Short mmCIF file of C-alpha atoms in Angstrom, two decimals:
data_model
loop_
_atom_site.label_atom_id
_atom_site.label_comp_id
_atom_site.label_asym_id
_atom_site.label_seq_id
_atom_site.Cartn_x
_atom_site.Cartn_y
_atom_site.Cartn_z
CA UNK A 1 153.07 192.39 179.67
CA UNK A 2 153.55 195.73 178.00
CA UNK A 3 155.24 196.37 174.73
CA UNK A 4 159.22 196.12 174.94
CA UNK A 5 159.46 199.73 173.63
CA UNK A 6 157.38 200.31 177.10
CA UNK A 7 158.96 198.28 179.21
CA UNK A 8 161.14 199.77 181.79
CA UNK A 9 164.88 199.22 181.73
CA UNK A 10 165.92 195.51 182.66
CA UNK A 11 167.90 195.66 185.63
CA UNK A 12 170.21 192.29 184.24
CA UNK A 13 170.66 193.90 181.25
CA UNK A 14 172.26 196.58 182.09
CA UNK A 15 176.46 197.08 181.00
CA UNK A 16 178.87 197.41 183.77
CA UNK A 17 180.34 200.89 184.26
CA UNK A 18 177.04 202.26 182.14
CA UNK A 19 177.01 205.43 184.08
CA UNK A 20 180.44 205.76 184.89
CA UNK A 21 180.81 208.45 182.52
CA UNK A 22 184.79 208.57 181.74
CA UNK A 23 184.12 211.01 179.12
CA UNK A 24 183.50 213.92 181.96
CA UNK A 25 186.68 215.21 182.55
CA UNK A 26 186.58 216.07 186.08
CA UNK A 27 188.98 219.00 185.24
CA UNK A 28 186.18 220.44 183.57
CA UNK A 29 183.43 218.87 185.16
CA UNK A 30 184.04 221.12 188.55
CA UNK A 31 180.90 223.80 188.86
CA UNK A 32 183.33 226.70 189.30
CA UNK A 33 185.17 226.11 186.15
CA UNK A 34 182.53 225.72 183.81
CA UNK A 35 181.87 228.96 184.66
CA UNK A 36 185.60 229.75 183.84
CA UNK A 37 185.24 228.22 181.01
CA UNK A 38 182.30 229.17 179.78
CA UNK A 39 183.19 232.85 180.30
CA UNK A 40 186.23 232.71 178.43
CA UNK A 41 184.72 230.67 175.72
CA UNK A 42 181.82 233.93 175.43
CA UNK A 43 185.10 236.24 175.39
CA UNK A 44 187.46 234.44 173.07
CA UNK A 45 190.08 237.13 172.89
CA UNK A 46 190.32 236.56 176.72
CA UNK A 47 189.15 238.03 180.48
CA UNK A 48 191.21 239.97 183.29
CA UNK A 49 191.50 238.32 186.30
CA UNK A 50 188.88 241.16 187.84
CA UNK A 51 186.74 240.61 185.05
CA UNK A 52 186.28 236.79 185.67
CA UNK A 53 186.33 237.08 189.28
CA UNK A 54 183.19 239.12 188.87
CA UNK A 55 181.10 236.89 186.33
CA UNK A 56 181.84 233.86 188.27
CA UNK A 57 181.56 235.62 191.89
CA UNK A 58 184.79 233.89 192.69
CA UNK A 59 187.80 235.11 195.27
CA UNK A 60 190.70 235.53 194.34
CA UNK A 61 192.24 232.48 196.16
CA UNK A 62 189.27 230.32 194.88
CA UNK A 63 189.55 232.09 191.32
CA UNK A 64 193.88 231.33 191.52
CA UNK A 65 193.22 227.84 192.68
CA UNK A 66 191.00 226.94 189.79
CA UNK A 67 193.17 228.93 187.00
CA UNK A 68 196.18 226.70 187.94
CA UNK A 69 194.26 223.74 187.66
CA UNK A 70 193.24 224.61 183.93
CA UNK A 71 196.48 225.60 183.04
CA UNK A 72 198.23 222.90 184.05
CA UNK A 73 195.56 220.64 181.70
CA UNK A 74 196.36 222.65 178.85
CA UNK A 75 192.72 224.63 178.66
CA UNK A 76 193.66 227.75 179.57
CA UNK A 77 196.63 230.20 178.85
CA UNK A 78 197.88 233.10 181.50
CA UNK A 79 199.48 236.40 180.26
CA UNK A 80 200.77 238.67 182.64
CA UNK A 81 201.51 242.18 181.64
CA UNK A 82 200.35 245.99 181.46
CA UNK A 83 197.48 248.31 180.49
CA UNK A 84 197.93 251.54 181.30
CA UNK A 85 200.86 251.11 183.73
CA UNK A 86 199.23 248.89 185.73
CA UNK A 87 200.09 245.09 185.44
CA UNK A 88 196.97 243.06 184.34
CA UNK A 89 196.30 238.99 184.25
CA UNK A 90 194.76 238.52 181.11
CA UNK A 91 193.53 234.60 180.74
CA UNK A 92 192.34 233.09 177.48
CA UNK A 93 191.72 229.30 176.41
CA UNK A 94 194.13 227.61 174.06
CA UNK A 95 192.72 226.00 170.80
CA UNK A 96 193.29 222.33 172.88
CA UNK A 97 190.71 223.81 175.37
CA UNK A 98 188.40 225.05 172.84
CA UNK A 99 188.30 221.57 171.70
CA UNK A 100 188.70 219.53 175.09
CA UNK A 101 185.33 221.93 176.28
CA UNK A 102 183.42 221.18 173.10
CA UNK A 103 184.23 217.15 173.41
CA UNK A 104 183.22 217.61 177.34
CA UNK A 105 179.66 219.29 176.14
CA UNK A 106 178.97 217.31 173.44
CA UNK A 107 179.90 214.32 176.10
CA UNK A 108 177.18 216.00 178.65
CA UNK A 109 174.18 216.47 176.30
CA UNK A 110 174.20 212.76 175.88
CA UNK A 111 174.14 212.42 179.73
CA UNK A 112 170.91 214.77 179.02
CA UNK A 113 169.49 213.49 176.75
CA UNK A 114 169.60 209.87 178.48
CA UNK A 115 168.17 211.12 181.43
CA UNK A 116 165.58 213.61 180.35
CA UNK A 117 164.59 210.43 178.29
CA UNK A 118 164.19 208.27 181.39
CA UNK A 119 162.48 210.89 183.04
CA UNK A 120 159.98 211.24 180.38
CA UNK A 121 159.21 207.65 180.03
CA UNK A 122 159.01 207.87 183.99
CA UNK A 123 156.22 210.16 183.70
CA UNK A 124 154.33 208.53 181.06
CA UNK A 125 154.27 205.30 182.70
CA UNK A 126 152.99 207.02 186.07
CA UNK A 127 150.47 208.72 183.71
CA UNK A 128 149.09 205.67 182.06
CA UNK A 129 149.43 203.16 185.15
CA UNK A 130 148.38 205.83 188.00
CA UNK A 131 150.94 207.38 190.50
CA UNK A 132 154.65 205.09 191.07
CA UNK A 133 154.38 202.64 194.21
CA UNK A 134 153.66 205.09 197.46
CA UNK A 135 156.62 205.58 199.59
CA UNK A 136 155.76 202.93 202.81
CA UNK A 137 155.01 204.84 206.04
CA UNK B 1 182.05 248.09 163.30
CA UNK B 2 180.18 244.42 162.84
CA UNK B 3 176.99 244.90 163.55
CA UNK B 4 175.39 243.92 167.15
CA UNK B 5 174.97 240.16 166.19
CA UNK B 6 177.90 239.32 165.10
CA UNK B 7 180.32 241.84 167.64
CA UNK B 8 182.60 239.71 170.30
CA UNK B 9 180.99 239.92 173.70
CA UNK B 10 181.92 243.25 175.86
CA UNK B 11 183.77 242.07 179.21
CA UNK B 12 182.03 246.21 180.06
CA UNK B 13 178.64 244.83 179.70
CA UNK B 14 178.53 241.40 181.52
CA UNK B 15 176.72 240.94 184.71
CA UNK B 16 178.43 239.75 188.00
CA UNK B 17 178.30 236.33 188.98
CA UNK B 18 176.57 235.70 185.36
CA UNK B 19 178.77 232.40 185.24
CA UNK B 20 178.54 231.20 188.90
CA UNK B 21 176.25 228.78 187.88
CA UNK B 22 174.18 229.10 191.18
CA UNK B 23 171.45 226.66 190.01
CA UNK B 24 173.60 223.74 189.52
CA UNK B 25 173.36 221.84 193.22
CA UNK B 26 177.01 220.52 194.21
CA UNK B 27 175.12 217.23 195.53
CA UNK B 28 174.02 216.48 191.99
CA UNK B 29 176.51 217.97 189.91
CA UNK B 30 179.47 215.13 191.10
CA UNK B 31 179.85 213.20 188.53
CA UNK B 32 179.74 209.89 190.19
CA UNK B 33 175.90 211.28 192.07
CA UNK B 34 175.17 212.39 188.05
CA UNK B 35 175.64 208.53 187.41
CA UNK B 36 173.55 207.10 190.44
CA UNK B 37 171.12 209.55 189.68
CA UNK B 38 170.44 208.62 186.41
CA UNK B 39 170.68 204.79 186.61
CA UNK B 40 167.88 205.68 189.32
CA UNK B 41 165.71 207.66 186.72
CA UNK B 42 166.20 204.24 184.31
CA UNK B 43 165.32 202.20 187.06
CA UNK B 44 162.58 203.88 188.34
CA UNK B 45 161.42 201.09 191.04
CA UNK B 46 165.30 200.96 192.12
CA UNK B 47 167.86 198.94 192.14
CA UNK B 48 170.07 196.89 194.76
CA UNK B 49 173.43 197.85 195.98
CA UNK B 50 175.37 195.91 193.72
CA UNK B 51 173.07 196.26 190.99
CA UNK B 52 174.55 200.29 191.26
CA UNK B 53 177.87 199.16 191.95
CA UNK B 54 178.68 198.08 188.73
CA UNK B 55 176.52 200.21 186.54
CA UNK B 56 178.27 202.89 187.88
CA UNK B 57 181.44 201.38 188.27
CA UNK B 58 182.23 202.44 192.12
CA UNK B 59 183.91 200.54 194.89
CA UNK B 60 181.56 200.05 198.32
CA UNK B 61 183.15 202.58 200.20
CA UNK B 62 182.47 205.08 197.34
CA UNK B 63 179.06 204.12 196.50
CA UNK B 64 178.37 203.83 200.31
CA UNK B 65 179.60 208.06 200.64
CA UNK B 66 177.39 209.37 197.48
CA UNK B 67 174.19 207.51 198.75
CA UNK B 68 174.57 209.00 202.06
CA UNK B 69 174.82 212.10 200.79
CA UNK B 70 172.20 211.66 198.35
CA UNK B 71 169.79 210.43 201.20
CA UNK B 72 170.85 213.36 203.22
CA UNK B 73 169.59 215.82 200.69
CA UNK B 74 166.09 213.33 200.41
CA UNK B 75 167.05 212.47 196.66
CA UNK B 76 166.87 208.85 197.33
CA UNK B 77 165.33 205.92 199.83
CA UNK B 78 167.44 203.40 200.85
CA UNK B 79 165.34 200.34 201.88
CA UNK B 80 167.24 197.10 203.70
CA UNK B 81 165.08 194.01 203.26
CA UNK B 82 166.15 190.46 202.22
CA UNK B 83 165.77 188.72 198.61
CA UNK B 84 165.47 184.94 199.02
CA UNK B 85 166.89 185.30 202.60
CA UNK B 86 169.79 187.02 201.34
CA UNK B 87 170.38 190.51 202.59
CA UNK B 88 169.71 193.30 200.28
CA UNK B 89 169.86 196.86 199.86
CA UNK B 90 167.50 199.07 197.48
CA UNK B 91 167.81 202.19 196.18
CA UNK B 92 165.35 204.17 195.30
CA UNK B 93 164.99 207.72 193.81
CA UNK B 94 162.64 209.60 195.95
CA UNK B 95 159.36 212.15 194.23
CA UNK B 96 161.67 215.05 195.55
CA UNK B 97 164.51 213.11 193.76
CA UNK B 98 162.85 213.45 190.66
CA UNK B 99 161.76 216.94 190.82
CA UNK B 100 165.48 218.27 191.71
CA UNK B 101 166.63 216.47 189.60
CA UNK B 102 164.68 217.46 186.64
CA UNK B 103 165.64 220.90 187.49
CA UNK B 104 168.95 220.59 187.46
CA UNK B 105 168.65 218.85 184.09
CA UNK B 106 167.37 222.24 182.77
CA UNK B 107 169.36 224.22 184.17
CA UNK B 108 172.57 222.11 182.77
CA UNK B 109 171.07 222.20 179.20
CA UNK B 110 170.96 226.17 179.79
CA UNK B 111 174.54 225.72 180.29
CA UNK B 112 175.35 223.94 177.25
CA UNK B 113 173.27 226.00 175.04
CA UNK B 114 174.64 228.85 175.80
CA UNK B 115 178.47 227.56 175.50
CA UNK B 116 177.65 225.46 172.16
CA UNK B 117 176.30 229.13 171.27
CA UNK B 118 179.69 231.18 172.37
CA UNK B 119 182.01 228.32 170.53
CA UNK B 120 179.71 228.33 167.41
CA UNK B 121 180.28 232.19 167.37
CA UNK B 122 184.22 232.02 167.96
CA UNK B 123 184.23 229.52 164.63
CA UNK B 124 182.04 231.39 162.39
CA UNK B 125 184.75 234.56 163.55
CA UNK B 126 187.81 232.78 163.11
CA UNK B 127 186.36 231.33 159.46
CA UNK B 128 184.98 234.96 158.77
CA UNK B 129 188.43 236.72 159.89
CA UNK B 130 190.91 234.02 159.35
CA UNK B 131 192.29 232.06 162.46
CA UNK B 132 192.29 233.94 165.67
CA UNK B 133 195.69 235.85 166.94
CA UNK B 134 198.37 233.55 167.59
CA UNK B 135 199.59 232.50 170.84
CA UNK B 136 202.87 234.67 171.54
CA UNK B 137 206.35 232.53 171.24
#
């Protein structure tokens, strides 16, 4: 038998709710805004509604839809007002979201790192043993 | 001016649809699929129904929905054989499985770079300049 440090994961050992992964927010865990959120995070003094619609190739609706949803959490902040006589959206993230966001990536390089790990040790064992059990026909 | 290193980003100079994010497939970015997914990668000869159930803490009817769809997009065999005459269902993650996934793995860690990179910016600012302008009462 090989090595336990070799040895693929034990099926009966594993913890209940292992890969549930409470710590992704599904506020934040939604495709569209991490891109929200990323953007504003890479602008910190805050985007125009045009400006994020853009960098995250978003309608409007979709774009609406998704701000709500972040301001309502507490991530986000919404401003309306003027430049240059015409009114403007200007959307920034509050310090809460700042640190909600950095919990939520700090959270998802683990998930990473676990997997990326598994894959690896997938790959060596396929390496040393030959190719994984053929898929039957 | 701060030199080009340390300037704020310019909303002028970004590139549309720079934050859509289009490499991060909707089938594997749900977090509950992230979950199966990886218990798969840990498990690399599979695991049974229940066996999934609890690792990723999901009721039948749940688990039942993400492995369909997961099967539909030929990340995973399902196999339906008996164990000591008792039905049984395993899961497997399919070569394709693996690839995708690994993919997406990458392109998520591109995504968290670059935001650990924006929000280590924003606090080397704020320490640099004092706190950032204050939300408006």
């Amino acid at each position: 038998m090989a090595s336990k440090k070799t040895k693929p994961a034990d099926p009966a050992a594993h913890i209940p709710g292992e890969f549930a992964y409470k710590g992704l927010d599904r506020v934040l865990h939604e495709k569209a805004r991490l891109g929200i959120l990323t953007s504003l995070v890479t602008w910190p003094k805050g985007l125009v509604f045009g400006e994020l619609k853009s960098l995250c190739a978003l309608t409007d609706g979709n774009l609406n839809r998704h701000l709500k949803t972040l301001q309502e959490a507490g991530m986000i902040e919404i401003k309306k007002g003027y430049q240059d006589n015409h009114p403007q959206t200007l959307v920034r993230m509050t310090a809460q979201g700042r640190s909600k966001f950095s919990e939520y990536l700090e959270e998802l390089e683990r998930v990473i790192e676990r997997a990326a790990a598994a894959q690896a040790a997938i790959e060596a064992t396929a390496a040393a043993r030959g190719t994984l059990r053929p898929r039957p026909a």
